[in-house]
Short mmCIF file of C-alpha atoms in Angstrom, two decimals:
data_model
loop_
_atom_site.label_atom_id
_atom_site.label_comp_id
_atom_site.label_asym_id
_atom_site.label_seq_id
_atom_site.Cartn_x
_atom_site.Cartn_y
_atom_site.Cartn_z
CA UNK A 1 -5.75 -16.80 190.58
CA UNK A 2 -6.72 -19.96 189.10
CA UNK A 3 -3.17 -19.71 187.40
CA UNK A 4 -1.55 -19.64 191.13
CA UNK A 5 -3.74 -22.90 192.39
CA UNK A 6 -2.31 -24.97 189.10
CA UNK A 7 1.00 -24.12 190.15
CA UNK A 8 0.50 -25.11 193.47
CA UNK A 9 -1.37 -28.09 192.57
CA UNK A 10 1.70 -28.80 190.21
CA UNK A 11 4.17 -28.88 192.99
CA UNK A 12 2.14 -30.88 195.20
CA UNK A 13 1.94 -33.53 192.23
CA UNK A 14 5.80 -33.69 192.54
CA UNK A 15 5.25 -35.69 195.77
CA UNK A 16 3.05 -38.58 194.99
CA UNK A 17 3.68 -41.82 193.68
CA UNK A 18 3.55 -41.66 189.86
CA UNK A 19 0.84 -44.54 189.77
CA UNK A 20 -1.36 -41.74 191.84
CA UNK A 21 -0.44 -38.84 189.20
CA UNK A 22 -1.33 -40.99 186.06
CA UNK A 23 -4.58 -41.97 187.22
CA UNK A 24 -5.02 -38.20 187.93
CA UNK A 25 -4.62 -38.02 184.45
CA UNK A 26 -6.81 -40.48 183.06
CA UNK A 27 -9.55 -38.81 185.48
CA UNK A 28 -8.82 -34.81 184.01
CA UNK A 29 -8.06 -36.74 180.24
CA UNK A 30 -11.73 -38.07 180.18
CA UNK A 31 -13.30 -34.70 181.67
CA UNK A 32 -11.02 -32.96 178.52
CA UNK A 33 -12.40 -35.34 176.12
CA UNK A 34 -16.41 -34.85 177.39
CA UNK A 35 -15.94 -31.53 177.97
CA UNK A 36 -13.44 -29.56 175.39
CA UNK A 37 -15.91 -30.31 172.39
CA UNK A 38 -13.88 -27.72 169.80
CA UNK A 39 -11.04 -29.88 170.41
CA UNK A 40 -12.19 -33.17 170.32
CA UNK A 41 -13.56 -32.35 166.91
CA UNK A 42 -9.91 -31.42 165.98
CA UNK A 43 -8.42 -34.17 167.08
CA UNK A 44 -11.37 -36.77 165.78
CA UNK A 45 -11.07 -34.80 162.13
CA UNK A 46 -7.11 -35.51 161.86
CA UNK A 47 -7.46 -39.31 162.86
CA UNK A 48 -10.38 -39.57 160.03
CA UNK A 49 -7.87 -37.66 157.76
CA UNK A 50 -4.92 -39.63 158.44
CA UNK A 51 -6.33 -43.15 159.52
CA UNK A 52 -9.37 -43.72 156.95
CA UNK A 53 -9.31 -47.66 157.12
CA UNK A 54 -10.50 -46.77 161.22
CA UNK A 55 -13.82 -47.53 161.88
CA UNK A 56 -16.13 -44.81 163.92
CA UNK A 57 -15.95 -46.71 166.66
CA UNK A 58 -12.10 -47.11 166.44
CA UNK A 59 -11.98 -43.34 166.23
CA UNK A 60 -13.95 -42.54 169.11
CA UNK A 61 -11.49 -44.98 171.25
CA UNK A 62 -8.39 -43.44 169.57
CA UNK A 63 -9.42 -39.77 170.79
CA UNK A 64 -10.32 -41.12 173.97
CA UNK A 65 -7.05 -42.79 174.47
CA UNK A 66 -5.64 -39.42 173.34
CA UNK A 67 -6.58 -37.17 175.56
CA UNK A 68 -5.74 -39.60 178.32
CA UNK A 69 -1.84 -39.49 177.52
CA UNK A 70 -2.23 -35.53 176.78
CA UNK A 71 -3.61 -35.27 180.10
CA UNK A 72 -0.84 -37.54 181.58
CA UNK A 73 1.75 -35.66 179.79
CA UNK A 74 0.98 -32.49 181.44
CA UNK A 75 0.47 -33.56 184.95
CA UNK A 76 3.78 -35.28 184.69
CA UNK A 77 5.31 -31.33 184.30
CA UNK A 78 4.87 -31.66 188.48
CA UNK A 79 7.66 -34.33 189.21
CA UNK A 80 9.71 -33.22 186.16
CA UNK A 81 10.12 -29.48 186.94
CA UNK A 82 9.51 -29.58 190.88
CA UNK A 83 10.39 -33.47 191.79
CA UNK A 84 13.86 -34.55 193.28
CA UNK A 85 16.28 -34.83 190.62
CA UNK A 86 17.41 -38.32 191.47
CA UNK A 87 13.58 -39.49 191.01
CA UNK A 88 13.32 -37.32 187.42
CA UNK A 89 16.40 -39.16 186.46
CA UNK A 90 14.94 -42.88 187.50
CA UNK A 91 12.07 -41.89 185.94
CA UNK A 92 13.53 -41.08 182.14
CA UNK A 93 15.11 -43.47 180.60
CA UNK A 94 17.58 -42.48 177.67
CA UNK A 95 18.27 -45.43 175.17
CA UNK A 96 19.26 -45.96 171.86
CA UNK A 97 22.07 -44.05 169.24
CA UNK A 98 23.37 -41.79 172.63
CA UNK A 99 26.38 -41.56 171.21
CA UNK A 100 24.85 -39.60 168.33
CA UNK A 101 24.87 -36.56 170.63
CA UNK A 102 28.90 -37.15 172.01
CA UNK A 103 31.18 -34.47 171.55
CA UNK A 104 30.99 -31.12 169.68
CA UNK A 105 29.35 -31.51 166.50
CA UNK A 106 26.51 -29.64 165.17
CA UNK A 107 23.22 -31.71 166.12
CA UNK A 108 19.78 -30.47 164.72
CA UNK A 109 17.50 -32.62 167.02
CA UNK A 110 14.52 -33.77 165.22
CA UNK A 111 11.69 -33.52 168.33
CA UNK A 112 8.33 -34.61 166.83
CA UNK A 113 5.36 -33.47 168.75
CA UNK A 114 4.25 -36.58 171.42
CA UNK A 115 3.12 -35.54 174.49
CA UNK A 116 6.20 -36.40 176.15
CA UNK A 117 8.37 -33.55 174.51
CA UNK A 118 9.13 -31.86 177.61
CA UNK A 119 10.22 -35.48 179.61
CA UNK A 120 12.68 -35.65 176.03
CA UNK A 121 14.13 -32.07 176.43
CA UNK A 122 14.45 -32.89 180.40
CA UNK A 123 16.36 -36.12 179.90
CA UNK A 124 18.81 -34.63 177.57
CA UNK A 125 19.42 -31.65 179.73
CA UNK A 126 19.64 -33.53 182.25
CA UNK A 127 21.68 -36.76 181.06
CA UNK A 128 23.84 -35.29 178.36
CA UNK A 129 26.67 -33.08 179.43
CA UNK A 130 26.39 -30.48 176.61
CA UNK A 131 24.43 -27.08 176.45
CA UNK A 132 21.10 -27.50 174.71
CA UNK A 133 19.29 -24.82 173.07
CA UNK A 134 15.36 -24.96 171.79
CA UNK A 135 12.69 -22.28 170.55
CA UNK A 136 10.00 -20.87 172.59
CA UNK A 137 7.19 -19.22 171.46
CA UNK A 138 5.89 -16.80 174.63
CA UNK A 139 2.40 -18.33 176.29
CA UNK A 140 -0.21 -15.40 177.17
CA UNK A 141 -0.48 -16.01 180.59
CA UNK A 142 2.82 -14.36 182.31
CA UNK A 143 2.17 -16.46 185.38
CA UNK A 144 2.08 -20.14 183.28
CA UNK A 145 5.18 -18.52 180.88
CA UNK A 146 7.06 -17.90 183.57
CA UNK A 147 6.64 -21.66 184.91
CA UNK A 148 6.91 -23.19 181.69
CA UNK A 149 10.00 -21.57 181.01
CA UNK A 150 11.76 -22.04 184.67
CA UNK A 151 10.77 -25.56 184.16
CA UNK A 152 12.42 -25.97 181.14
CA UNK A 153 15.88 -24.37 182.05
CA UNK A 154 16.20 -26.62 185.28
CA UNK A 155 18.70 -28.71 184.48
CA UNK A 156 22.10 -28.26 182.52
CA UNK A 157 22.77 -24.92 180.93
CA UNK A 158 19.74 -24.61 178.32
CA UNK A 159 18.82 -22.17 176.23
CA UNK A 160 15.57 -21.00 174.91
CA UNK A 161 15.36 -18.77 171.86
CA UNK A 162 12.34 -16.69 171.15
CA UNK A 163 11.46 -15.80 167.62
CA UNK A 164 12.36 -12.67 167.91
CA UNK A 165 16.40 -13.65 168.33
CA UNK A 166 16.54 -14.27 164.98
CA UNK A 167 17.97 -17.20 162.66
CA UNK A 168 21.38 -15.78 162.63
CA UNK A 169 21.46 -16.38 166.67
CA UNK A 170 20.04 -19.91 166.52
CA UNK A 171 22.42 -20.98 163.59
CA UNK A 172 25.57 -19.58 165.35
CA UNK A 173 24.96 -21.29 168.71
CA UNK A 174 24.11 -24.68 166.21
CA UNK A 175 27.69 -23.92 164.84
CA UNK A 176 29.43 -23.50 168.20
CA UNK A 177 28.45 -26.81 169.18
CA UNK A 178 24.91 -26.22 170.94
CA UNK A 179 22.86 -28.96 169.81
CA UNK A 180 19.23 -27.60 168.75
CA UNK A 181 15.95 -29.48 170.17
CA UNK A 182 13.55 -28.57 167.23
CA UNK A 183 9.76 -29.93 166.66
CA UNK A 184 9.27 -28.43 163.38
CA UNK A 185 5.84 -30.77 162.51
CA UNK A 186 3.69 -27.64 162.73
CA UNK A 187 1.39 -25.60 160.46
CA UNK A 188 2.64 -21.93 161.04
CA UNK A 189 0.20 -20.71 157.91
CA UNK A 190 1.10 -21.24 154.33
CA UNK A 191 3.94 -17.88 154.19
CA UNK A 192 6.41 -19.92 156.49
CA UNK A 193 5.56 -23.48 155.27
CA UNK A 194 5.93 -25.84 152.09
CA UNK A 195 3.11 -28.60 151.47
CA UNK A 196 4.07 -31.98 151.28
CA UNK A 197 2.36 -35.12 151.99
CA UNK A 198 1.68 -36.06 155.37
CA UNK A 199 -0.52 -39.39 155.88
CA UNK A 200 -1.34 -38.79 152.02
CA UNK A 201 -2.91 -35.30 152.63
CA UNK A 202 -0.82 -32.33 151.60
CA UNK A 203 0.03 -30.50 155.04
CA UNK A 204 1.65 -27.21 155.29
CA UNK A 205 4.87 -27.45 157.13
CA UNK A 206 7.78 -25.71 158.32
CA UNK A 207 10.90 -26.16 156.50
CA UNK A 208 13.05 -25.60 159.08
CA UNK A 209 14.60 -28.92 159.78
CA UNK A 210 16.41 -28.92 156.45
CA UNK A 211 16.82 -25.23 156.78
CA UNK A 212 18.72 -25.25 160.22
CA UNK A 213 20.71 -28.42 159.20
CA UNK A 214 21.92 -26.94 156.21
CA UNK A 215 22.69 -23.31 157.64
CA UNK A 216 23.99 -25.15 160.43
CA UNK A 217 26.24 -27.66 158.76
CA UNK A 218 24.88 -29.99 161.40
CA UNK A 219 23.52 -33.95 161.46
CA UNK A 220 19.77 -34.69 161.94
CA UNK A 221 19.14 -36.81 165.11
CA UNK A 222 15.86 -37.96 165.86
CA UNK A 223 14.45 -38.33 169.25
CA UNK A 224 11.53 -40.21 170.22
CA UNK A 225 9.78 -39.84 173.62
CA UNK A 226 7.90 -41.99 174.84
CA UNK A 227 5.09 -42.71 178.11
CA UNK A 228 5.37 -45.48 179.42
CA UNK A 229 3.94 -46.88 182.90
CA UNK A 230 7.48 -45.94 185.05
CA UNK A 231 7.63 -42.62 183.13
CA UNK A 232 9.13 -42.17 180.01
CA UNK A 233 11.58 -44.00 177.38
CA UNK A 234 13.61 -40.96 175.42
CA UNK A 235 15.29 -43.18 172.77
CA UNK A 236 17.87 -41.49 170.44
CA UNK A 237 17.85 -42.53 166.60
CA UNK A 238 20.94 -43.17 164.04
CA UNK A 239 21.55 -39.47 162.08
CA UNK A 240 19.77 -39.31 158.85
CA UNK A 241 22.36 -40.06 155.90
CA UNK A 242 22.16 -37.45 152.95
CA UNK A 243 20.03 -35.02 154.77
CA UNK A 244 20.21 -32.17 154.01
CA UNK A 245 19.79 -32.49 150.21
CA UNK A 246 19.51 -29.53 147.76
CA UNK A 247 15.70 -29.61 147.49
CA UNK A 248 13.76 -28.08 151.02
CA UNK A 249 10.43 -29.75 149.93
CA UNK A 250 12.22 -33.13 149.28
CA UNK A 251 13.82 -33.08 152.84
CA UNK A 252 10.50 -31.85 154.18
CA UNK A 253 8.66 -34.71 152.63
CA UNK A 254 10.79 -37.01 153.90
CA UNK A 255 10.53 -35.51 157.66
CA UNK A 256 6.80 -36.25 157.59
CA UNK A 257 7.86 -39.79 156.03
CA UNK A 258 10.17 -40.22 158.92
CA UNK A 259 7.54 -38.96 160.95
CA UNK A 260 4.42 -41.55 159.98
CA UNK A 261 6.61 -44.37 160.91
CA UNK A 262 7.42 -42.74 164.65
CA UNK A 263 3.46 -42.22 164.84
CA UNK A 264 2.49 -45.84 163.89
CA UNK A 265 4.10 -47.39 166.73
CA UNK A 266 2.14 -45.46 169.62
CA UNK A 267 -0.80 -42.75 167.80
CA UNK A 268 -2.43 -42.40 170.47
CA UNK A 269 0.91 -40.43 172.07
CA UNK A 270 0.82 -37.83 169.13
CA UNK A 271 -0.37 -33.82 169.85
CA UNK A 272 -3.40 -34.35 167.59
CA UNK A 273 -4.94 -31.35 169.29
CA UNK A 274 -3.17 -29.20 166.37
CA UNK A 275 -5.23 -27.88 163.44
CA UNK A 276 -2.47 -29.38 161.22
CA UNK A 277 -4.41 -29.09 158.02
CA UNK A 278 -5.79 -25.78 158.55
CA UNK A 279 -3.68 -24.23 155.77
CA UNK A 280 -4.81 -25.99 152.52
CA UNK A 281 -3.49 -25.45 148.69
CA UNK A 282 -5.41 -22.92 146.62
CA UNK A 283 -9.13 -24.75 145.86
CA UNK A 284 -9.13 -26.97 148.53
CA UNK A 285 -11.71 -26.81 151.19
CA UNK A 286 -10.96 -26.27 155.05
CA UNK A 287 -11.47 -29.85 156.84
CA UNK A 288 -12.36 -27.95 160.04
CA UNK A 289 -14.77 -26.09 159.06
#
């Protein structure tokens, strides 16, 4: 019942002025910050590890802002997935090296976990005439799972691969000219990851960006999405040169170093609620205990 009520609310939000939706996001963000103590603790541990120069007051303030941005982006799914197409297009500004996405050359899009990741995906599938693909993890709640799948396939000829599809299927689509929207800046366990620095702290990181670029014979194009007062600015950056190399660990370290520079420009919009440093090299303590 709660899930169905949530979806009714999200469809209703699509018809409200953006300023109202964002104001509701401020309220929801504060509720989450005050009420979800376990995730607030994770966010603040991550911030202390990555920004040791910040005072406790600054960590507190940054974590508050992060919860607000997280909530605002979540509520924005209402108009992203149910708003009039012309309204969606007007609120999503696609800028930068958009020509990197032209043609049919294989492209892996490096899309870090900023709160606007769904807005970035929507902008590309709505405004760029190519067939985009991404990798999707099924949600436990079947009602919400169906809603997210429908929303992410709203525009264009988008295809969402499940983990059961396997690497060969994804690579075949990539080589055929379907750009892969990849979000590899996560910790999926030590068996699927390599340990490389992230803000000077060893972090288990999946080397999938290097792997798919190599197997797909593809260039890597970062796409960074920023939440703004008028919607989202989706910036396509120039493709990386000399990537991938012959060493996936070197490639993954380079990915994290580039990611740091993106985060530094808007740290409150990164997905700090994830236990980024959960898995540790042998002998190192668990930061989250």
